[in-house]
Amino acid sequence: MATAVGVLGAVVGLIATACATYFDARVAQDQLDQSREDAQREIRDQATRVTYWVEGTGAIGSPRRIHLVNRSPDPVTHVETYIRIELSGKSLVWARLQTDMGPCSQVGYSEEDMKVGNPRIGRHWTPLRPLGLFDWQVAYEGFLDRDGKAWKRTATGLTEWNRAKSPGEPRVVVSDSNPTGKKFAQCGEGAS
């Protein structure tokens, strides 16, 4: 009988040890998952603070203006804003604005000042907005964060950017002789 009680006690002890080990493993896994989430959030932190927006309707008297915004305390480089130009519902060309942006800054491009041209045949610049002959929209903005990681911002979200899968060298490059810029007194929150 004493042997049976001893065996039963050992079995209960093993079960208790197994339960404790299982719960310790669960806690450790939860902590590991939280650490991974925190690391991923930290990796995306600067990128969530870089965005763009377009104001204006494009109608006569309401020219559109692209605003590129970096609300992080670190610079972003190789900011490439890809623009799709359309005529009669067909995409004609991809155009690209290029710039670097300092910390807590904004750069604006007015469609009235933007011109398109093919750098392969010389600098024959044509206004982007010839009174409604074609339409344009921002397709996406790509940039490198402080760590050199490439990101792609669209109107609907933020993803890592595989620069090799971008539209390639655009046939048309957009130029603006008068981009406006300003610095923010404080950097704001990200835009996920």
Coordinates of N, CA, C and O in Angstrom, one line a residue:
M1 N 0.8 -1.2 0.0 CA 0.0 0.0 0.0 C 0.9 1.2 0.0 O 0.6 2.2 -0.7
A2 N 1.9 1.2 0.8 CA 2.8 2.4 0.9 C 3.5 2.6 -0.5 O 3.7 3.7 -0.9
T3 N 3.7 1.5 -1.2 CA 4.4 1.6 -2.5 C 3.4 2.2 -3.5 O 3.8 3.1 -4.3
A4 N 2.1 1.9 -3.4 CA 1.1 2.5 -4.3 C 0.9 3.9 -4.0 O 0.8 4.7 -5.0
V5 N 1.0 4.3 -2.8 CA 0.9 5.8 -2.4 C 2.1 6.5 -2.9 O 2.0 7.6 -3.5
G6 N 3.3 5.9 -2.8 CA 4.5 6.5 -3.3 C 4.5 6.7 -4.8 O 4.9 7.7 -5.4
V7 N 4.0 5.6 -5.5 CA 3.9 5.7 -7.0 C 2.9 6.8 -7.4 O 3.1 7.6 -8.3
L8 N 1.7 6.8 -6.7 CA 0.7 7.8 -7.0 C 1.3 9.2 -6.8 O 1.1 10.1 -7.6
G9 N 2.0 9.4 -5.7 CA 2.7 10.7 -5.4 C 3.6 11.1 -6.5 O 3.7 12.2 -6.9
A10 N 4.4 10.1 -7.0 CA 5.4 10.4 -8.1 C 4.7 10.8 -9.4 O 5.1 11.7 -10.1
V11 N 3.6 10.1 -9.6 CA 2.8 10.4 -10.9 C 2.2 11.8 -10.8 O 2.3 12.6 -11.7
V12 N 1.7 12.1 -9.6 CA 1.1 13.5 -9.4 C 2.2 14.5 -9.6 O 2.0 15.6 -10.2
G13 N 3.4 14.2 -9.0 CA 4.5 15.1 -9.1 C 4.9 15.3 -10.5 O 5.3 16.4 -11.0
L14 N 5.0 14.2 -11.3 CA 5.3 14.3 -12.7 C 4.3 15.1 -13.5 O 4.7 16.0 -14.4
I15 N 3.0 14.9 -13.2 CA 2.0 15.7 -13.9 C 2.1 17.2 -13.6 O 2.0 18.0 -14.4
A16 N 2.4 17.5 -12.3 CA 2.5 18.9 -11.9 C 3.7 19.5 -12.6 O 3.7 20.6 -13.0
T17 N 4.8 18.8 -12.6 CA 6.0 19.3 -13.3 C 5.8 19.5 -14.8 O 6.2 20.5 -15.4
A18 N 5.1 18.5 -15.4 CA 4.7 18.7 -16.9 C 3.9 19.9 -17.1 O 4.1 20.7 -18.1
C19 N 2.9 20.1 -16.2 CA 2.0 21.3 -16.4 C 2.8 22.6 -16.2 O 2.6 23.5 -17.0
A20 N 3.6 22.6 -15.2 CA 4.4 23.8 -15.0 C 5.4 24.1 -16.2 O 5.5 25.2 -16.6
T21 N 6.0 23.0 -16.7 CA 6.9 23.2 -17.8 C 6.1 23.7 -19.0 O 6.6 24.5 -19.8
Y22 N 4.9 23.1 -19.3 CA 4.1 23.5 -20.4 C 3.7 25.0 -20.3 O 3.9 25.8 -21.2
F23 N 3.3 25.4 -19.1 CA 2.9 26.9 -18.9 C 4.1 27.8 -19.0 O 4.0 28.9 -19.5
D24 N 5.3 27.3 -18.5 CA 6.5 28.1 -18.6 C 6.9 28.3 -20.1 O 7.3 29.4 -20.6
A25 N 6.7 27.2 -20.9 CA 7.0 27.2 -22.3 C 6.0 28.2 -23.0 O 6.4 28.9 -23.9
R26 N 4.8 28.2 -22.6 CA 3.8 29.1 -23.2 C 4.1 30.5 -23.0 O 4.0 31.4 -23.8
V27 N 4.5 30.8 -21.7 CA 4.9 32.2 -21.3 C 6.1 32.6 -22.1 O 6.2 33.7 -22.7
A28 N 7.1 31.7 -22.2 CA 8.3 32.1 -23.0 C 8.0 32.3 -24.5 O 8.5 33.2 -25.1
Q29 N 7.1 31.5 -25.0 CA 6.7 31.7 -26.4 C 5.9 33.0 -26.6 O 6.2 33.7 -27.6
D30 N 5.0 33.3 -25.7 CA 4.3 34.6 -25.8 C 5.3 35.8 -25.7 O 5.2 36.8 -26.4
Q31 N 6.3 35.7 -24.8 CA 7.3 36.7 -24.7 C 8.1 36.8 -26.0 O 8.4 37.9 -26.4
L32 N 8.5 35.7 -26.6 CA 9.2 35.7 -27.9 C 8.4 36.3 -29.0 O 8.9 37.2 -29.7
D33 N 7.1 36.0 -29.0 CA 6.2 36.6 -30.0 C 6.1 38.1 -29.8 O 6.1 38.8 -30.8
Q34 N 6.0 38.5 -28.6 CA 5.9 40.0 -28.3 C 7.2 40.7 -28.7 O 7.1 41.8 -29.3
S35 N 8.3 40.0 -28.4 CA 9.6 40.6 -28.8 C 9.7 40.8 -30.4 O 10.2 41.8 -30.9
R36 N 9.2 39.7 -31.1 CA 9.2 39.8 -32.5 C 8.3 40.9 -33.0 O 8.7 41.6 -34.0
E37 N 7.1 41.0 -32.5 CA 6.2 42.1 -32.8 C 6.8 43.5 -32.6 O 6.7 44.4 -33.4
D38 N 7.5 43.6 -31.4 CA 8.1 44.9 -31.1 C 9.2 45.2 -32.1 O 9.4 46.3 -32.5
A39 N 10.0 44.2 -32.4 CA 11.1 44.4 -33.4 C 10.6 44.8 -34.8 O 11.1 45.7 -35.4
Q40 N 9.5 44.1 -35.2 CA 8.9 44.4 -36.5 C 8.3 45.9 -36.5 O 8.4 46.6 -37.4
R41 N 7.7 46.2 -35.3 CA 7.1 47.6 -35.2 C 8.2 48.6 -35.3 O 8.1 49.7 -35.9
E42 N 9.4 48.3 -34.6 CA 10.5 49.2 -34.6 C 11.1 49.4 -36.0 O 11.5 50.5 -36.5
I43 N 11.1 48.3 -36.8 CA 11.6 48.3 -38.2 C 10.7 49.2 -39.0 O 11.2 50.0 -39.8
R44 N 9.4 49.1 -38.8 CA 8.5 49.9 -39.6 C 8.3 51.3 -39.1 O 7.7 52.1 -39.8
D45 N 8.8 51.6 -37.9 CA 8.5 52.9 -37.3 C 8.7 54.1 -38.2 O 7.9 54.9 -38.4
Q46 N 9.9 54.2 -38.7 CA 10.2 55.4 -39.5 C 9.4 55.3 -40.8 O 8.8 56.4 -41.2
A47 N 9.3 54.2 -41.4 CA 8.5 54.1 -42.7 C 7.1 54.5 -42.5 O 6.5 55.1 -43.4
T48 N 6.5 54.2 -41.3 CA 5.1 54.6 -41.1 C 4.9 56.1 -41.1 O 3.8 56.6 -41.2
R49 N 6.0 56.9 -40.9 CA 5.9 58.3 -40.8 C 6.2 59.0 -42.1 O 6.3 60.2 -42.2
V50 N 6.4 58.2 -43.2 CA 6.7 58.8 -44.5 C 5.5 58.5 -45.4 O 5.0 57.4 -45.5
T51 N 4.9 59.6 -45.9 CA 3.7 59.4 -46.7 C 3.6 60.5 -47.8 O 4.5 61.3 -47.9
Y52 N 2.5 60.5 -48.5 CA 2.3 61.5 -49.5 C 0.8 61.8 -49.5 O 0.0 61.0 -49.1
W53 N 0.4 62.9 -50.1 CA -1.0 63.2 -50.3 C -1.1 64.2 -51.5 O -0.1 64.9 -51.8
V54 N -2.2 64.2 -52.1 CA -2.5 65.1 -53.3 C -3.6 66.0 -52.9 O -4.7 65.6 -52.5
E55 N -3.4 67.3 -53.1 CA -4.5 68.3 -52.9 C -4.9 68.8 -54.2 O -4.2 68.8 -55.2
G56 N -6.1 69.4 -54.3 CA -6.7 70.0 -55.5 C -7.4 68.9 -56.4 O -7.3 67.7 -56.2
T57 N -8.2 69.4 -57.3 CA -9.0 68.5 -58.1 C -8.5 68.4 -59.5 O -8.9 67.5 -60.2
G58 N -7.6 69.3 -59.9 CA -7.1 69.2 -61.3 C -7.9 70.0 -62.2 O -7.6 70.2 -63.4
A59 N -9.1 70.6 -61.8 CA -9.9 71.4 -62.6 C -9.2 72.8 -62.8 O -8.3 73.1 -62.0
I60 N -9.7 73.5 -63.8 CA -9.1 74.8 -64.0 C -9.3 75.6 -62.8 O -10.4 75.7 -62.2
G61 N -8.3 76.3 -62.3 CA -8.4 77.0 -61.1 C -8.1 76.2 -59.8 O -8.0 76.8 -58.7
S62 N -8.0 74.9 -59.9 CA -7.7 74.1 -58.8 C -6.6 73.0 -59.1 O -6.9 71.8 -59.2
P63 N -5.4 73.5 -59.4 CA -4.3 72.6 -59.8 C -4.0 71.6 -58.7 O -4.1 72.0 -57.5
R64 N -3.6 70.4 -59.0 CA -3.2 69.5 -58.0 C -1.8 69.7 -57.6 O -1.0 70.2 -58.3
R65 N -1.5 69.3 -56.3 CA -0.2 69.5 -55.8 C 0.1 68.2 -55.0 O -0.7 67.7 -54.2
I66 N 1.3 67.6 -55.2 CA 1.7 66.4 -54.5 C 2.5 66.9 -53.3 O 3.5 67.7 -53.4
H67 N 2.2 66.4 -52.1 CA 2.9 66.7 -50.9 C 3.6 65.4 -50.4 O 2.9 64.4 -50.2
L68 N 4.9 65.4 -50.3 CA 5.7 64.3 -49.8 C 6.1 64.7 -48.4 O 6.6 65.8 -48.1
V69 N 5.8 63.8 -47.4 CA 5.9 64.2 -46.0 C 6.8 63.1 -45.3 O 6.6 61.9 -45.4
N70 N 7.8 63.6 -44.6 CA 8.6 62.8 -43.7 C 8.5 63.3 -42.3 O 9.1 64.3 -41.9
R71 N 7.7 62.7 -41.5 CA 7.4 63.1 -40.1 C 8.3 62.3 -39.1 O 8.0 62.2 -37.9
S72 N 9.4 61.7 -39.6 CA 10.3 61.0 -38.7 C 11.5 62.0 -38.4 O 11.8 62.9 -39.1
P73 N 12.2 61.7 -37.3 CA 13.3 62.5 -36.9 C 14.6 62.1 -37.7 O 15.7 62.6 -37.4
D74 N 14.5 61.3 -38.6 CA 15.6 60.8 -39.5 C 15.3 61.1 -40.9 O 14.2 61.1 -41.4
P75 N 16.4 61.3 -41.7 CA 16.2 61.6 -43.2 C 15.7 60.3 -43.9 O 16.0 59.2 -43.4
V76 N 15.1 60.5 -45.0 CA 14.9 59.3 -46.0 C 15.5 59.7 -47.3 O 15.6 60.9 -47.6
T77 N 16.0 58.7 -48.0 CA 16.7 59.0 -49.2 C 16.1 58.2 -50.4 O 15.2 57.3 -50.2
H78 N 16.5 58.6 -51.6 CA 16.0 58.0 -52.8 C 14.5 57.9 -52.8 O 13.9 56.9 -53.1
V79 N 13.9 59.0 -52.5 CA 12.4 59.1 -52.5 C 12.0 59.2 -54.0 O 12.4 60.2 -54.6
E80 N 11.3 58.2 -54.5 CA 10.9 58.2 -55.8 C 9.3 58.1 -55.9 O 8.8 57.1 -55.4
T81 N 8.7 59.1 -56.4 CA 7.3 59.2 -56.5 C 6.9 58.8 -58.0 O 7.2 59.6 -58.9
Y82 N 6.3 57.7 -58.1 CA 5.9 57.2 -59.5 C 4.5 57.7 -59.8 O 3.6 57.6 -59.0
I83 N 4.4 58.3 -61.0 CA 3.2 58.9 -61.5 C 2.8 58.2 -62.7 O 3.6 57.9 -63.6
R84 N 1.5 57.8 -62.8 CA 0.9 57.1 -64.0 C 0.2 58.2 -64.8 O -0.7 58.8 -64.2
I85 N 0.6 58.4 -66.0 CA -0.1 59.4 -66.9 C -1.0 58.6 -67.8 O -0.6 57.6 -68.4
E86 N -2.3 59.0 -67.9 CA -3.3 58.3 -68.7 C -3.9 59.2 -69.7 O -4.1 60.4 -69.5
L87 N -4.2 58.6 -70.8 CA -4.9 59.3 -71.9 C -6.0 58.4 -72.4 O -5.7 57.3 -72.8
S88 N -7.2 58.8 -72.4 CA -8.3 58.0 -72.8 C -8.4 56.6 -72.1 O -8.6 55.6 -72.8
G89 N -8.1 56.6 -70.8 CA -8.2 55.4 -70.1 C -7.0 54.5 -70.2 O -7.0 53.4 -69.7
K90 N -6.0 54.8 -71.0 CA -4.8 53.9 -71.2 C -3.6 54.6 -70.5 O -3.4 55.8 -70.7
S91 N -2.9 53.7 -69.8 CA -1.6 54.2 -69.2 C -0.6 54.4 -70.3 O -0.3 53.5 -71.1
L92 N -0.1 55.6 -70.4 CA 0.9 55.9 -71.4 C 2.3 55.7 -71.0 O 3.1 55.0 -71.6
V93 N 2.7 56.3 -69.9 CA 4.0 56.2 -69.4 C 4.1 56.3 -67.9 O 3.1 56.6 -67.2
W94 N 5.2 55.9 -67.3 CA 5.4 56.1 -65.9 C 6.4 57.3 -65.8 O 7.3 57.3 -66.6
A95 N 6.1 58.1 -64.9 CA 7.0 59.2 -64.7 C 7.5 59.2 -63.2 O 6.9 58.5 -62.4
R96 N 8.5 59.9 -62.9 CA 9.1 59.8 -61.6 C 9.7 61.1 -61.1 O 10.4 61.8 -61.8
L97 N 9.3 61.5 -59.9 CA 9.9 62.6 -59.2 C 11.0 61.9 -58.2 O 10.7 60.9 -57.6
Q98 N 12.1 62.5 -58.1 CA 13.2 62.0 -57.2 C 13.6 63.1 -56.3 O 13.9 64.2 -56.7
T99 N 13.8 62.7 -55.0 CA 14.4 63.7 -54.1 C 14.9 62.9 -52.8 O 14.6 61.7 -52.7
D100 N 15.6 63.6 -52.0 CA 15.9 63.1 -50.6 C 15.1 64.1 -49.7 O 14.9 65.2 -50.0
M101 N 14.8 63.6 -48.5 CA 14.0 64.4 -47.6 C 14.7 64.4 -46.2 O 15.0 63.3 -45.7
G102 N 14.9 65.6 -45.6 CA 15.4 65.7 -44.3 C 14.4 65.3 -43.3 O 13.2 65.0 -43.5
P103 N 14.9 65.3 -42.0 CA 13.9 64.9 -40.9 C 12.8 66.0 -40.8 O 13.0 67.1 -41.1
C104 N 11.7 65.5 -40.4 CA 10.5 66.4 -40.1 C 10.3 67.4 -41.2 O 10.3 68.6 -41.0
S105 N 10.2 66.9 -42.4 CA 10.1 67.9 -43.6 C 9.0 67.5 -44.5 O 8.5 66.4 -44.5
Q106 N 8.6 68.4 -45.4 CA 7.6 68.2 -46.4 C 8.1 68.9 -47.7 O 8.7 70.0 -47.6
V107 N 7.9 68.3 -48.8 CA 8.2 68.8 -50.1 C 7.0 68.8 -51.0 O 6.2 67.8 -50.9
G108 N 6.7 69.9 -51.7 CA 5.5 70.0 -52.5 C 5.8 70.2 -53.9 O 6.7 71.0 -54.3
Y109 N 5.1 69.5 -54.8 CA 5.2 69.7 -56.3 C 3.9 70.1 -56.8 O 2.9 69.4 -56.7
S110 N 3.8 71.2 -57.5 CA 2.6 71.7 -58.1 C 2.5 71.2 -59.6 O 3.5 71.3 -60.3
E111 N 1.4 70.7 -60.0 CA 1.3 70.2 -61.4 C 1.5 71.3 -62.4 O 1.9 71.1 -63.5
E112 N 1.3 72.6 -62.0 CA 1.5 73.7 -62.9 C 2.9 73.9 -63.2 O 3.3 74.4 -64.2
D113 N 3.8 73.5 -62.3 CA 5.3 73.6 -62.5 C 5.9 72.4 -63.0 O 7.1 72.4 -63.5
M114 N 5.2 71.2 -63.0 CA 5.9 70.0 -63.4 C 5.8 69.9 -64.9 O 4.9 70.2 -65.6
K115 N 6.9 69.3 -65.4 CA 7.1 69.1 -66.9 C 7.6 67.7 -67.1 O 8.2 67.1 -66.2
V116 N 7.2 67.1 -68.2 CA 7.6 65.8 -68.6 C 8.6 65.9 -69.8 O 8.5 66.8 -70.6
G117 N 9.5 65.0 -69.8 CA 10.5 64.9 -70.9 C 11.2 63.6 -70.9 O 11.3 62.9 -69.9
N118 N 11.7 63.2 -72.0 CA 12.4 61.9 -72.1 C 13.9 62.2 -72.1 O 14.5 62.8 -73.0
P119 N 14.6 61.8 -71.0 CA 16.0 62.2 -70.9 C 16.9 61.5 -72.0 O 18.0 61.9 -72.2
R120 N 16.4 60.5 -72.6 CA 17.2 59.7 -73.6 C 17.3 60.5 -74.9 O 18.2 60.3 -75.7
I121 N 16.3 61.4 -75.2 CA 16.4 62.2 -76.4 C 16.7 63.7 -76.2 O 16.6 64.5 -77.1
G122 N 17.1 64.0 -75.0 CA 17.3 65.4 -74.7 C 16.3 66.0 -73.7 O 15.3 65.3 -73.4
R123 N 16.5 67.2 -73.4 CA 15.6 67.8 -72.4 C 14.5 68.6 -73.1 O 14.6 69.8 -73.2
H124 N 13.6 67.9 -73.7 CA 12.4 68.6 -74.3 C 11.3 68.5 -73.4 O 10.5 67.6 -73.4
W125 N 11.2 69.5 -72.5 CA 10.2 69.5 -71.4 C 8.8 70.0 -71.8 O 8.8 71.1 -72.5
T126 N 7.8 69.3 -71.5 CA 6.4 69.7 -71.8 C 5.6 69.8 -70.5 O 5.8 68.9 -69.7
P127 N 4.8 70.8 -70.4 CA 4.0 70.9 -69.1 C 3.2 69.6 -68.9 O 2.6 69.0 -69.8
L128 N 3.1 69.2 -67.6 CA 2.3 68.0 -67.3 C 0.9 68.2 -67.4 O 0.1 67.3 -67.7
R129 N 0.4 69.4 -67.3 CA -1.0 69.7 -67.3 C -1.4 70.6 -68.5 O -1.6 71.8 -68.3
P130 N -1.5 70.0 -69.7 CA -1.9 70.8 -70.8 C -3.4 70.9 -71.0 O -4.0 70.5 -71.9
L131 N -4.0 71.5 -70.0 CA -5.5 71.8 -70.0 C -6.3 70.6 -70.3 O -7.1 70.6 -71.2
G132 N -6.1 69.5 -69.6 CA -6.9 68.3 -69.7 C -6.7 67.4 -70.8 O -7.5 66.6 -71.1
L133 N -5.6 67.5 -71.5 CA -5.3 66.5 -72.5 C -5.1 65.1 -72.0 O -5.3 64.2 -72.7
F134 N -4.5 65.0 -70.8 CA -4.4 63.7 -70.2 C -4.5 63.9 -68.6 O -4.5 65.0 -68.1
D135 N -4.7 62.8 -68.0 CA -4.8 62.8 -66.5 C -3.6 62.1 -65.9 O -3.0 61.3 -66.6
W136 N -3.4 62.3 -64.6 CA -2.3 61.6 -63.9 C -2.7 61.3 -62.5 O -3.6 62.0 -62.0
Q137 N -2.0 60.4 -61.9 CA -2.3 60.1 -60.5 C -1.0 59.5 -59.9 O -0.2 58.9 -60.7
V138 N -0.8 59.6 -58.6 CA 0.3 59.0 -58.0 C 0.0 57.5 -57.9 O -1.0 57.1 -57.3
A139 N 0.9 56.7 -58.4 CA 0.8 55.3 -58.3 C 1.4 54.8 -56.9 O 0.7 54.0 -56.2
Y140 N 2.6 55.2 -56.6 CA 3.2 54.9 -55.3 C 4.4 55.8 -55.1 O 4.9 56.4 -56.0
E141 N 4.8 55.7 -53.8 CA 6.1 56.4 -53.4 C 7.0 55.4 -52.8 O 6.6 54.6 -52.0
G142 N 8.2 55.3 -53.3 CA 9.2 54.4 -52.8 C 10.3 55.2 -52.1 O 10.6 56.3 -52.6
F143 N 11.0 54.6 -51.1 CA 12.0 55.4 -50.4 C 12.9 54.4 -49.6 O 12.5 53.2 -49.3
L144 N 14.0 54.9 -49.2 CA 14.9 54.1 -48.3 C 14.9 54.8 -46.9 O 15.1 56.0 -46.8
D145 N 14.7 54.0 -45.9 CA 14.7 54.5 -44.5 C 16.1 54.7 -44.0 O 17.1 54.5 -44.8
R146 N 16.3 55.1 -42.8 CA 17.6 55.4 -42.2 C 18.5 54.2 -42.2 O 19.7 54.3 -42.2
D147 N 18.0 53.0 -42.3 CA 18.8 51.8 -42.3 C 19.0 51.2 -43.7 O 19.6 50.1 -43.9
G148 N 18.5 52.0 -44.7 CA 18.7 51.5 -46.1 C 17.7 50.5 -46.5 O 17.8 50.0 -47.6
K149 N 16.6 50.3 -45.7 CA 15.6 49.4 -46.1 C 14.6 50.1 -47.0 O 14.2 51.2 -46.8
A150 N 14.2 49.4 -48.1 CA 13.3 50.0 -49.1 C 11.8 49.7 -48.8 O 11.5 48.6 -48.4
W151 N 11.0 50.8 -48.9 CA 9.6 50.8 -48.6 C 8.8 51.3 -49.7 O 9.3 52.2 -50.5
K152 N 7.6 50.9 -49.8 CA 6.7 51.3 -50.9 C 5.4 51.8 -50.2 O 4.7 51.0 -49.5
R153 N 5.0 53.0 -50.5 CA 3.8 53.6 -49.9 C 2.8 53.8 -51.1 O 3.1 54.4 -52.0
T154 N 1.6 53.2 -50.9 CA 0.5 53.5 -51.9 C -0.6 54.2 -51.2 O -0.5 54.5 -50.0
A155 N -1.7 54.5 -51.8 CA -2.8 55.2 -51.2 C -3.4 54.3 -50.2 O -4.1 54.8 -49.3
T156 N -3.2 53.0 -50.2 CA -3.9 52.1 -49.3 C -3.0 51.4 -48.2 O -3.5 50.7 -47.4
G157 N -1.7 51.6 -48.3 CA -0.8 51.0 -47.3 C 0.6 51.1 -47.5 O 1.1 51.8 -48.4
L158 N 1.4 50.4 -46.7 CA 2.8 50.4 -46.7 C 3.4 49.0 -46.7 O 2.9 48.1 -45.9
T159 N 4.3 48.7 -47.6 CA 4.9 47.4 -47.7 C 6.4 47.5 -48.0 O 6.8 48.6 -48.3
E160 N 7.1 46.4 -47.8 CA 8.5 46.5 -48.2 C 8.6 46.6 -49.7 O 7.7 46.1 -50.4
W161 N 9.6 47.3 -50.2 CA 9.6 47.6 -51.7 C 10.7 46.8 -52.3 O 11.9 46.9 -51.9
N162 N 10.4 46.0 -53.3 CA 11.4 45.3 -54.1 C 11.7 46.2 -55.3 O 10.9 46.2 -56.2
R163 N 12.7 46.9 -55.2 CA 13.0 48.0 -56.2 C 13.2 47.3 -57.6 O 13.0 48.0 -58.6
A164 N 13.6 46.0 -57.6 CA 13.8 45.4 -58.9 C 12.5 45.2 -59.6 O 12.5 45.1 -60.8
K165 N 11.4 45.2 -58.9 CA 10.1 45.0 -59.5 C 9.4 46.3 -59.8 O 8.2 46.3 -60.1
S166 N 10.1 47.5 -59.6 CA 9.5 48.7 -59.9 C 9.3 48.8 -61.5 O 9.9 48.0 -62.2
P167 N 8.6 49.8 -62.0 CA 8.4 49.9 -63.4 C 9.7 50.0 -64.2 O 9.6 50.1 -65.4
G168 N 10.8 50.0 -63.6 CA 12.1 50.2 -64.3 C 12.3 51.7 -64.6 O 11.7 52.5 -64.1
E169 N 13.3 51.9 -65.4 CA 13.7 53.3 -65.8 C 12.5 53.9 -66.5 O 12.1 53.4 -67.6
P170 N 11.9 54.9 -66.0 CA 10.7 55.5 -66.7 C 11.2 56.1 -68.0 O 12.3 56.6 -68.2
R171 N 10.3 56.0 -69.0 CA 10.6 56.7 -70.3 C 10.4 58.2 -70.1 O 10.9 58.9 -70.9
V172 N 9.7 58.6 -69.1 CA 9.5 60.0 -68.9 C 9.9 60.4 -67.5 O 9.5 59.7 -66.5
V173 N 10.6 61.4 -67.3 CA 11.0 61.9 -65.9 C 10.3 63.2 -65.7 O 10.2 64.1 -66.6
V174 N 9.7 63.4 -64.5 CA 9.0 64.6 -64.2 C 10.0 65.6 -63.5 O 10.8 65.2 -62.7
S175 N 10.0 66.8 -64.0 CA 10.9 67.8 -63.4 C 10.1 68.9 -62.8 O 9.0 69.3 -63.4
D176 N 10.5 69.5 -61.7 CA 9.9 70.7 -61.2 C 10.9 71.7 -60.8 O 11.8 71.4 -60.0
S177 N 10.9 72.8 -61.4 CA 11.9 73.8 -61.1 C 11.7 74.5 -59.8 O 12.6 75.2 -59.2
N178 N 10.5 74.4 -59.2 CA 10.1 75.1 -58.0 C 9.5 74.3 -56.9 O 8.4 74.6 -56.5
P179 N 10.1 73.2 -56.5 CA 9.5 72.4 -55.4 C 9.5 73.3 -54.2 O 10.5 74.0 -53.9
T180 N 8.5 73.2 -53.4 CA 8.5 74.0 -52.1 C 8.7 73.0 -51.0 O 8.4 71.8 -51.1
G181 N 9.4 73.5 -50.0 CA 9.7 72.6 -48.8 C 9.5 73.4 -47.5 O 9.5 74.6 -47.5
K182 N 9.2 72.6 -46.5 CA 9.2 73.2 -45.2 C 9.5 72.2 -44.1 O 9.5 71.0 -44.4
K183 N 10.0 72.7 -42.9 CA 10.3 71.8 -41.8 C 9.2 71.9 -40.8 O 8.6 72.9 -40.6
F184 N 8.9 70.8 -40.1 CA 8.0 70.8 -39.0 C 8.7 71.0 -37.7 O 9.8 70.6 -37.5
A185 N 8.0 71.7 -36.8 CA 8.6 72.0 -35.5 C 8.7 70.7 -34.7 O 9.7 70.5 -34.0
Q186 N 7.7 69.8 -34.9 CA 7.7 68.5 -34.2 C 7.3 67.5 -35.2 O 6.5 67.7 -36.1
C187 N 7.9 66.3 -35.0 CA 7.5 65.2 -35.9 C 6.2 64.6 -35.3 O 6.1 64.5 -34.1
G188 N 5.3 64.2 -36.2 CA 4.0 63.7 -35.8 C 4.0 62.2 -35.8 O 5.1 61.5 -35.8
E189 N 2.9 61.6 -35.7 CA 2.7 60.2 -35.7 C 2.7 59.6 -37.1 O 2.6 60.2 -38.1
G190 N 3.0 58.3 -37.1 CA 3.0 57.6 -38.4 C 1.7 57.4 -39.0 O 0.6 57.7 -38.4
A191 N 1.7 56.9 -40.3 CA 0.5 56.8 -41.0 C 0.3 55.3 -41.5 O -0.3 55.1 -42.5
S192 N 0.7 54.4 -40.8 CA 0.7 52.9 -41.1 C 0.4 52.5 -42.5 O 0.0 53.0 -43.4

